[in-house]
Coordinates of C-alpha atoms and ligand atoms in Angstrom, one line a residue:
M1 CA 1.7 -41.5 -98.5
L2 CA 2.7 -40.7 -102.1
K3 CA 2.8 -37.1 -101.2
L4 CA 5.4 -37.9 -98.6
W5 CA 7.5 -39.8 -101.0
K6 CA 7.5 -37.5 -103.9
P7 CA 9.9 -34.8 -102.5
I8 CA 12.1 -37.4 -101.2
L9 CA 12.5 -39.1 -104.6
A10 CA 12.8 -35.9 -106.3
D11 CA 15.6 -34.9 -104.0
L12 CA 17.4 -38.2 -104.5
G13 CA 17.2 -37.7 -108.2
A14 CA 18.7 -34.3 -107.9
Q15 CA 21.7 -35.5 -105.9
P16 CA 24.8 -36.1 -108.1
L17 CA 26.1 -39.6 -107.7
D18 CA 29.3 -39.4 -105.5
L19 CA 31.8 -42.1 -106.9
S20 CA 34.9 -40.5 -105.4
P21 CA 36.7 -42.9 -103.0
R22 CA 35.6 -42.4 -99.3
R23 CA 38.1 -41.2 -96.8
F24 CA 38.6 -42.5 -93.4
G25 CA 40.4 -41.4 -90.4
L26 CA 41.6 -43.4 -87.4
V27 CA 40.9 -42.7 -83.6
V28 CA 44.3 -42.3 -81.8
A29 CA 43.3 -41.0 -78.6
C30 CA 40.2 -40.6 -76.5
D31 CA 39.7 -39.1 -73.1
G32 CA 36.7 -37.6 -71.4
G33 CA 34.5 -37.7 -74.5
L34 CA 37.3 -35.9 -76.5
L35 CA 38.6 -38.0 -79.6
E36 CA 41.8 -37.3 -81.5
V37 CA 41.6 -38.6 -85.1
S38 CA 44.5 -38.8 -87.5
G39 CA 44.2 -38.7 -91.3
L40 CA 40.9 -36.9 -91.7
S41 CA 40.8 -33.4 -92.8
V42 CA 37.2 -32.0 -92.3
P43 CA 36.2 -28.5 -91.1
V44 CA 35.2 -27.6 -87.7
G45 CA 31.5 -28.2 -87.1
A46 CA 31.4 -31.3 -89.4
M47 CA 29.5 -34.3 -88.2
C48 CA 31.3 -37.6 -88.4
R49 CA 30.5 -41.2 -87.6
V50 CA 32.9 -43.5 -85.6
S51 CA 32.5 -47.2 -86.1
H52 CA 32.7 -49.0 -82.7
A53 CA 31.3 -52.3 -83.5
P54 CA 30.5 -54.2 -86.7
G55 CA 27.7 -52.3 -88.4
K56 CA 27.3 -49.8 -85.7
S57 CA 28.6 -46.3 -85.3
L58 CA 28.6 -43.4 -83.0
A59 CA 28.1 -39.7 -83.9
A60 CA 30.8 -37.2 -83.3
E61 CA 31.4 -33.6 -84.1
V62 CA 34.5 -31.8 -85.0
I63 CA 35.3 -29.1 -82.5
G64 CA 38.9 -28.3 -83.4
F65 CA 42.3 -29.5 -84.5
R66 CA 45.9 -29.5 -83.2
N67 CA 49.2 -30.8 -84.4
G68 CA 47.6 -32.5 -87.6
R69 CA 45.1 -34.3 -85.5
T70 CA 41.4 -33.5 -85.6
M71 CA 39.6 -33.2 -82.4
M72 CA 36.1 -34.5 -82.0
M73 CA 33.5 -34.8 -79.3
L74 CA 31.3 -37.8 -79.1
L75 CA 27.6 -37.2 -79.0
G76 CA 26.9 -40.3 -77.1
D77 CA 28.7 -42.7 -74.7
M78 CA 32.1 -44.1 -75.6
I79 CA 31.3 -47.6 -74.7
L80 CA 33.0 -50.2 -77.0
L81 CA 35.1 -47.6 -78.6
R82 CA 38.6 -48.8 -79.3
P83 CA 41.9 -47.5 -80.6
G84 CA 42.2 -47.3 -84.3
A85 CA 38.4 -47.2 -84.9
R86 CA 37.5 -45.8 -88.4
V87 CA 36.0 -42.3 -88.6
W88 CA 34.3 -40.8 -91.7
A89 CA 32.6 -37.5 -92.4
E90 CA 28.8 -37.2 -92.9
G91 CA 26.4 -34.6 -94.0
R92 CA 27.2 -31.0 -94.8
P93 CA 29.2 -29.2 -92.1
G94 CA 27.9 -26.2 -90.4
L95 CA 24.3 -26.4 -91.9
L96 CA 21.3 -27.4 -89.9
P97 CA 18.0 -28.5 -91.3
V98 CA 15.1 -26.1 -90.9
G99 CA 11.7 -25.4 -92.4
D100 CA 7.9 -26.0 -92.3
P101 CA 8.1 -29.8 -91.7
F102 CA 9.4 -29.0 -88.2
L103 CA 6.2 -27.2 -87.2
G104 CA 4.2 -29.1 -84.7
R105 CA 7.2 -31.4 -84.0
A106 CA 9.6 -32.0 -81.1
V107 CA 13.2 -32.8 -82.0
D108 CA 16.6 -33.4 -80.3
G109 CA 19.9 -31.6 -80.9
E110 CA 20.4 -33.5 -84.1
A111 CA 17.1 -32.5 -85.4
L112 CA 15.8 -36.1 -85.1
P113 CA 12.2 -36.5 -83.9
I114 CA 11.7 -37.4 -80.2
D115 CA 7.9 -37.2 -80.3
G116 CA 7.5 -40.7 -81.8
G117 CA 6.3 -39.3 -85.2
F118 CA 7.5 -39.9 -88.7
A119 CA 11.1 -38.9 -89.8
I120 CA 11.3 -35.2 -90.7
H121 CA 12.3 -34.6 -94.3
S122 CA 13.2 -31.0 -95.0
R123 CA 15.2 -29.7 -98.0
L124 CA 16.0 -26.4 -96.4
E125 CA 19.3 -25.7 -94.5
W126 CA 20.5 -22.7 -92.4
P127 CA 24.0 -22.0 -91.3
A128 CA 24.5 -23.0 -87.6
G129 CA 26.2 -19.7 -86.8
G130 CA 23.5 -17.6 -88.6
V131 CA 23.9 -15.3 -91.4
R132 CA 25.7 -12.3 -90.5
T133 CA 23.8 -9.1 -91.6
S134 CA 24.7 -5.5 -91.3
A135 CA 23.8 -3.7 -88.1
L136 CA 21.5 -1.5 -90.0
D137 CA 19.3 -4.3 -91.1
R138 CA 18.1 -4.6 -87.5
S139 CA 15.0 -2.4 -87.6
P140 CA 14.2 -0.8 -84.3
V141 CA 11.7 -2.2 -81.9
R142 CA 8.4 -0.3 -82.5
L143 CA 5.5 -2.5 -81.9
P144 CA 4.5 -3.7 -78.3
F145 CA 4.7 -7.4 -77.7
D146 CA 1.8 -9.0 -75.9
T147 CA 3.1 -11.5 -73.2
G148 CA -0.4 -12.4 -71.7
V149 CA 1.2 -11.6 -68.2
R150 CA -0.4 -8.5 -66.6
A151 CA 2.5 -7.3 -64.6
L152 CA 4.9 -7.5 -67.5
N153 CA 2.4 -6.0 -70.0
A154 CA 1.6 -3.1 -67.8
L155 CA 4.9 -2.3 -66.0
T156 CA 7.7 -3.4 -68.3
T157 CA 6.0 -3.6 -71.7
F158 CA 8.2 -5.5 -74.1
G159 CA 8.5 -5.0 -77.9
V160 CA 8.4 -7.2 -80.9
G161 CA 12.0 -8.1 -81.8
Q162 CA 13.3 -7.5 -78.2
R163 CA 15.6 -9.8 -76.4
I164 CA 14.5 -10.4 -72.9
G165 CA 16.1 -12.3 -70.0
V166 CA 14.3 -14.0 -67.1
M167 CA 16.7 -14.0 -64.3
A168 CA 16.3 -15.9 -61.0
G169 CA 17.9 -18.4 -58.7
S170 CA 16.8 -22.1 -59.1
G171 CA 13.2 -23.0 -58.5
V172 CA 11.7 -19.4 -58.2
G173 CA 9.6 -19.9 -61.3
K174 CA 11.4 -19.1 -64.5
S175 CA 10.2 -22.1 -66.4
V176 CA 6.6 -21.6 -65.2
L177 CA 6.7 -17.9 -66.3
I178 CA 8.0 -18.6 -69.7
D179 CA 5.3 -21.3 -70.1
M180 CA 2.7 -18.7 -69.4
I181 CA 4.2 -16.4 -72.0
A182 CA 4.6 -19.2 -74.6
R183 CA 0.8 -19.7 -74.0
G184 CA -0.3 -16.1 -73.9
A185 CA 2.0 -14.5 -76.4
S186 CA 0.9 -13.5 -79.8
A187 CA 3.3 -14.8 -82.3
E188 CA 3.0 -16.6 -85.6
V189 CA 5.7 -19.2 -84.8
V190 CA 7.0 -20.3 -81.5
V191 CA 10.4 -22.0 -81.4
V192 CA 11.2 -23.4 -78.0
G193 CA 14.8 -24.5 -77.1
L194 CA 14.8 -26.6 -73.8
I195 CA 18.5 -26.9 -73.3
G196 CA 20.1 -28.7 -70.4
E197 CA 16.8 -28.8 -68.5
R198 CA 15.1 -31.8 -66.9
A199 CA 13.7 -34.6 -69.2
R200 CA 10.4 -34.5 -67.2
E201 CA 10.0 -30.9 -68.0
V202 CA 10.4 -31.6 -71.7
S203 CA 7.7 -34.2 -71.9
D204 CA 5.4 -31.9 -69.8
F205 CA 6.1 -29.0 -72.0
V206 CA 5.5 -30.9 -75.3
E207 CA 2.2 -32.4 -73.8
R208 CA 0.9 -28.9 -72.8
H209 CA 1.9 -26.9 -75.8
M210 CA 1.6 -29.3 -78.7
Q211 CA -2.3 -29.5 -78.7
A212 CA -5.0 -28.3 -81.0
E213 CA -4.4 -25.3 -83.3
K214 CA -1.3 -24.1 -81.4
R215 CA 0.5 -27.2 -82.4
D216 CA 1.0 -26.0 -85.9
K217 CA 2.9 -23.1 -85.0
T218 CA 5.2 -24.6 -82.4
V219 CA 8.6 -26.2 -82.7
V220 CA 10.3 -27.7 -79.7
I221 CA 14.0 -28.5 -79.6
A222 CA 14.9 -30.5 -76.5
V223 CA 18.4 -31.5 -75.3
P224 CA 18.2 -32.5 -71.7
A225 CA 20.9 -32.1 -69.2
D226 CA 22.5 -35.6 -69.6
H227 CA 23.4 -35.0 -73.2
A228 CA 26.9 -34.3 -74.5
P229 CA 27.8 -30.6 -74.2
N230 CA 28.2 -30.1 -78.0
L231 CA 24.7 -31.5 -78.4
R232 CA 23.4 -29.1 -76.0
L233 CA 25.2 -26.3 -77.9
R234 CA 23.9 -27.7 -81.1
G235 CA 20.3 -27.6 -79.8
A236 CA 20.6 -23.9 -78.9
M237 CA 22.1 -23.1 -82.4
L238 CA 19.3 -25.2 -84.1
A239 CA 16.5 -23.4 -82.2
T240 CA 18.1 -20.0 -83.2
A241 CA 18.6 -21.0 -86.8
M242 CA 14.9 -22.2 -87.0
A243 CA 13.8 -18.9 -85.7
E244 CA 16.1 -17.0 -88.2
H245 CA 14.6 -19.1 -91.0
F246 CA 11.0 -18.1 -90.2
R247 CA 12.0 -14.5 -89.8
A248 CA 13.8 -14.5 -93.2
R249 CA 10.2 -15.6 -94.6
G250 CA 8.6 -12.5 -93.0
R251 CA 7.1 -14.3 -89.9
Q252 CA 6.8 -12.9 -86.3
V253 CA 8.7 -15.6 -84.3
L254 CA 8.9 -16.0 -80.6
L255 CA 12.2 -17.8 -79.7
I256 CA 12.3 -19.1 -76.1
M257 CA 15.5 -20.5 -74.7
D258 CA 15.4 -22.4 -71.3
S259 CA 18.1 -21.9 -70.3
L260 CA 20.9 -19.6 -71.6
T261 CA 23.1 -20.5 -68.6
R262 CA 23.1 -24.2 -69.6
V263 CA 24.1 -23.2 -73.0
A264 CA 27.0 -21.2 -71.5
H265 CA 27.9 -24.3 -69.3
A266 CA 28.1 -26.4 -72.4
A267 CA 30.3 -23.9 -74.2
R268 CA 32.5 -23.8 -70.9
E269 CA 32.9 -27.6 -71.0
I270 CA 33.9 -27.6 -74.6
G271 CA 36.3 -24.6 -74.1
L272 CA 38.1 -26.2 -71.1
L273 CA 38.2 -29.5 -73.0
L274 CA 40.1 -27.8 -75.9
G275 CA 42.6 -26.4 -73.4
E276 CA 41.4 -22.8 -73.2
P277 CA 42.1 -21.2 -69.8
G278 CA 39.1 -20.6 -67.5
A279 CA 38.7 -17.0 -66.6
A280 CA 35.8 -15.6 -64.6
R281 CA 34.2 -18.5 -62.6
G282 CA 35.9 -21.0 -64.8
Y283 CA 34.2 -19.6 -68.0
P284 CA 36.7 -19.3 -70.8
P285 CA 36.2 -16.1 -72.9
S286 CA 34.8 -18.2 -75.7
A287 CA 31.9 -19.4 -73.6
L288 CA 30.7 -15.9 -72.8
A289 CA 31.3 -14.9 -76.5
T290 CA 29.1 -17.9 -77.6
I291 CA 26.0 -16.6 -75.7
T292 CA 26.6 -13.1 -76.9
K293 CA 26.5 -14.2 -80.4
L294 CA 23.5 -16.4 -79.8
V295 CA 21.5 -13.6 -78.2
E296 CA 22.6 -11.1 -81.0
R297 CA 20.9 -13.2 -83.6
A298 CA 17.4 -12.3 -82.3
G299 CA 15.8 -9.0 -83.4
N300 CA 13.9 -7.5 -86.2
S301 CA 14.7 -7.9 -89.7
A302 CA 14.3 -4.7 -92.0
A303 CA 14.8 -6.8 -95.2
S304 CA 12.1 -9.4 -94.7
G305 CA 9.9 -7.6 -92.2
G306 CA 10.0 -10.5 -89.8
S307 CA 11.0 -10.6 -86.3
V308 CA 12.5 -12.8 -83.6
T309 CA 11.6 -11.9 -80.0
G310 CA 14.0 -13.7 -77.8
L311 CA 13.1 -14.8 -74.3
Y312 CA 16.1 -16.4 -72.5
T313 CA 16.0 -17.7 -68.9
V314 CA 19.3 -17.0 -67.0
L315 CA 20.0 -18.9 -63.8
A316 CA 21.4 -16.6 -61.2
D317 CA 23.5 -19.1 -59.4
G318 CA 22.8 -19.0 -55.7
D319 CA 20.8 -15.9 -56.3
N320 CA 24.0 -14.1 -57.1
Q321 CA 23.3 -11.4 -59.6
D322 CA 27.0 -10.8 -60.4
D323 CA 27.5 -14.2 -62.0
P324 CA 29.5 -13.7 -65.3
V325 CA 26.6 -15.2 -67.4
V326 CA 24.0 -13.0 -65.7
D327 CA 26.3 -10.0 -66.3
T328 CA 26.9 -10.7 -70.0
A329 CA 23.3 -11.5 -70.5
R330 CA 22.2 -8.3 -68.8
S331 CA 24.5 -6.1 -70.9
I332 CA 23.6 -7.7 -74.2
L333 CA 19.8 -8.1 -73.7
D334 CA 17.3 -5.2 -74.1
G335 CA 15.4 -6.0 -71.0
H336 CA 15.2 -8.3 -68.1
I337 CA 12.6 -9.7 -65.8
V338 CA 14.1 -10.4 -62.3
L339 CA 12.2 -13.0 -60.3
S340 CA 12.7 -12.8 -56.5
R341 CA 12.9 -15.7 -54.0
D342 CA 11.4 -13.6 -51.2
L343 CA 8.2 -12.9 -53.2
A344 CA 7.9 -16.6 -54.3
Q345 CA 8.2 -17.6 -50.6
R346 CA 5.5 -15.2 -49.8
G347 CA 3.4 -16.9 -52.3
Q348 CA 3.3 -14.2 -55.0
Y349 CA 3.4 -15.7 -58.4
P350 CA 4.8 -14.8 -60.9
A351 CA 7.4 -13.6 -58.4
V352 CA 8.4 -10.5 -60.6
D353 CA 10.5 -8.1 -58.7
I354 CA 9.2 -5.0 -60.5
A355 CA 11.8 -2.6 -59.1
A356 CA 14.6 -4.8 -60.5
S357 CA 13.0 -5.5 -63.9
L358 CA 13.4 -3.3 -66.8
S359 CA 12.4 -3.0 -70.5
R360 CA 14.8 -0.7 -72.2
V361 CA 12.5 0.0 -75.1
M362 CA 9.3 0.7 -73.1
N363 CA 9.3 4.4 -73.5
D364 CA 9.5 4.1 -77.2
I365 CA 6.4 1.9 -77.6
V366 CA 3.8 2.9 -75.1
P367 CA 1.8 6.1 -74.8
Q368 CA 2.9 8.8 -72.3
D369 CA 0.1 8.3 -69.9
H370 CA 0.9 4.6 -69.6
Q371 CA 4.4 5.4 -68.9
Q372 CA 3.3 7.8 -66.2
L373 CA 1.1 5.2 -64.5
A374 CA 3.8 2.6 -64.7
R375 CA 6.2 5.0 -63.0
Q376 CA 3.6 5.8 -60.3
F377 CA 3.0 2.0 -59.6
R378 CA 6.8 1.4 -59.3
A379 CA 7.1 4.3 -56.9
L380 CA 4.4 3.0 -54.7
I381 CA 5.8 -0.6 -54.5
A382 CA 9.3 0.8 -53.9
S383 CA 8.0 3.0 -51.1
Y384 CA 6.3 0.1 -49.4
E385 CA 9.2 -2.2 -49.9
T386 CA 11.8 0.1 -48.3
N387 CA 9.5 0.8 -45.3
R388 CA 8.1 -2.6 -45.1
D389 CA 9.7 -3.4 -41.8
L390 CA 8.7 -0.2 -40.1
V391 CA 5.1 -0.6 -41.3
L392 CA 4.9 -4.2 -40.1
M393 CA 6.5 -3.3 -36.7
G394 CA 3.9 -0.5 -36.4
A395 CA 6.7 2.0 -36.0
Y396 CA 5.4 4.1 -38.9
R397 CA 2.8 6.8 -38.1
A398 CA 0.2 7.5 -40.7
G399 CA 0.3 11.0 -42.2
A400 CA 4.1 11.3 -42.1
D401 CA 4.5 10.4 -45.8
P402 CA 1.5 10.7 -48.1
Q403 CA 3.2 8.5 -50.7
L404 CA 3.8 5.7 -48.2
D405 CA 0.1 6.2 -46.9
R406 CA -1.1 5.6 -50.2
A407 CA 1.2 2.7 -50.8
I408 CA -0.1 1.1 -47.5
A409 CA -3.7 1.7 -48.3
M410 CA -3.4 0.2 -51.7
H411 CA -0.9 -2.6 -50.9
D412 CA -3.3 -5.5 -51.3
Q413 CA -4.4 -4.2 -54.7
L414 CA -0.9 -3.7 -55.8
T415 CA 0.2 -7.2 -55.0
G416 CA -3.1 -8.5 -56.3
F417 CA -2.2 -6.7 -59.6
L418 CA 1.2 -8.3 -59.8
G419 CA -0.1 -11.8 -59.2
Q420 CA -1.7 -14.0 -61.7
P421 CA -2.8 -17.6 -61.8
Q422 CA -0.8 -19.8 -64.1
G423 CA -3.7 -20.6 -66.5
E424 CA -4.9 -17.0 -67.0
I425 CA -4.0 -14.7 -69.9
V426 CA -4.4 -11.0 -69.7
P427 CA -3.9 -9.3 -73.0
L428 CA -2.0 -6.0 -73.5
D429 CA -4.8 -3.6 -73.8
E430 CA -6.6 -5.1 -70.9
S431 CA -3.4 -5.0 -68.7
A432 CA -3.1 -1.3 -69.5
A433 CA -6.8 -0.6 -68.7
Q434 CA -6.5 -2.4 -65.4
L435 CA -3.5 -0.4 -64.5
A436 CA -5.3 2.8 -65.2
A437 CA -8.4 1.7 -63.3
L438 CA -6.3 0.6 -60.2
L439 CA -4.3 3.9 -60.0
G440 CA -7.3 6.1 -61.0
V441 CA -9.6 4.6 -58.2
G442 CA -7.0 4.9 -55.5
R443 CA -6.2 8.5 -56.1
Ligands
ATP1 N1 3.0 -19.0 -61.4 C1 3.1 -20.0 -60.4 N2 2.1 -20.4 -59.7 C2 2.2 -21.4 -58.8 N3 3.3 -22.0 -58.5 C3 4.5 -21.6 -59.1 C4 4.4 -20.6 -60.2 N4 5.6 -20.4 -60.6 C5 6.5 -21.3 -60.0 N5 5.7 -21.9 -59.1 C6 6.3 -23.0 -58.1 O1 7.7 -23.0 -58.2 C7 8.3 -24.2 -58.6 C8 9.5 -24.0 -59.4 O2 9.2 -23.3 -60.6 P1 10.1 -23.4 -62.0 O3 10.3 -24.9 -62.4 O4 9.5 -22.5 -62.9 O5 11.5 -22.8 -61.4 P2 12.8 -22.6 -62.2 O6 13.2 -21.1 -61.8 O7 12.6 -22.8 -63.7 O8 13.8 -23.6 -61.6 P3 15.2 -24.2 -62.2 O9 16.1 -23.1 -62.3 O10 15.5 -25.2 -61.3 O11 14.7 -24.7 -63.6 C9 7.1 -24.9 -59.4 O12 7.2 -26.2 -59.3 C10 5.9 -24.4 -58.6 O13 5.7 -25.1 -57.6
MG2 MG1 13.5 -24.2 -65.0

């Protein structure tokens, strides 16, 4: 117990005593979660408290200012809030708590524990917007990243420090796939941001991943769908800041964000509330810029030798691959896994659509013969899929196309290779060996 108290007391001792007068602002307008406060000059990103009942206060965050008024967004409900309520600033603007005390813990968007454990006391802080580094500090992706999923390891090999998107419509298996990767991946620290998802999934995830020895290397930041948009955005920033902090200490980090689309939705809500015009599908330009910035923060660091491998799920609304978030994500990410509803409906899980999935760094990180085999596999799958109807109708006569003959003969083995039960982990070298065995035997 004394061990817990000592750093806290040391910290308190180190803080200079602030005897300057406290400044308050007054709430002058409130609509739709947006507060206008007069008389308080605090920077964007500052956290404030609004007193709404004697001895009680609500949290709010500064998101902009206009005509001498400060605009804030409430983090909770606006129940009992009245005109003229007092507002004061709190904490240090733009800085988020990070550090080892978060390992093994689950927290919300304000970095407060949600796992029922002790309060988290961390003395380290990291800028919410990240530390801007020069483009040349990003060392290239050189080492393969083991996902523990055979189809991905063998056919779209990803690299350490790569940013990968998992794109699919709703209910096709994004969350289950990243769950498999979180379990099978080799990483020193796993930071998971569950943003805008269902609360049930959060408790499921925490229960499954916060066990035994894995617990000490996992941080979960969860902000379910019913939380205020700026809290969701803050959760995404906190997860990214946490990953950056561990990277700066030379660790290999896996950052998982489920889902990037909900982060974009949160940024859209805030942008529209501040009066920005909505452009593509109602997304103001700032919302798309927010996700670009967020994704750009993952990658390798030459200075520390650490890395952040980013895994982001993207909801392709209505299975529409031309959604602005899908488009932006695809252009900024270095690889994407596309899941197909057709395959899921046929019972093939994970429902990876190999033809549409791509790793832009695969050719730099795997040997020539592996690349060759992966190309062969893709060609066989593509050949079967394009002629699938003909084959199933019996309109195809064997011998007309040797490639298709081989694809038909091997079809069961090929789909068997792509499938993998949820609890199974297939390491990278074994995936490559199985691919070689599969295509070698069928030759
Ligand atoms: N590998 C798998 N094995 C068996 N069933 C699966 C697998 N992956 C997904 N499913 C089934 O698909 C359902 C939906 O999966 P999941 O929750 O991962 O979808 P999602 O793409 O994350 O959806 P949403 O966009 O709504 O969050 C699961 O509840 C499960 O029944
Ligand atoms: Mg999901």
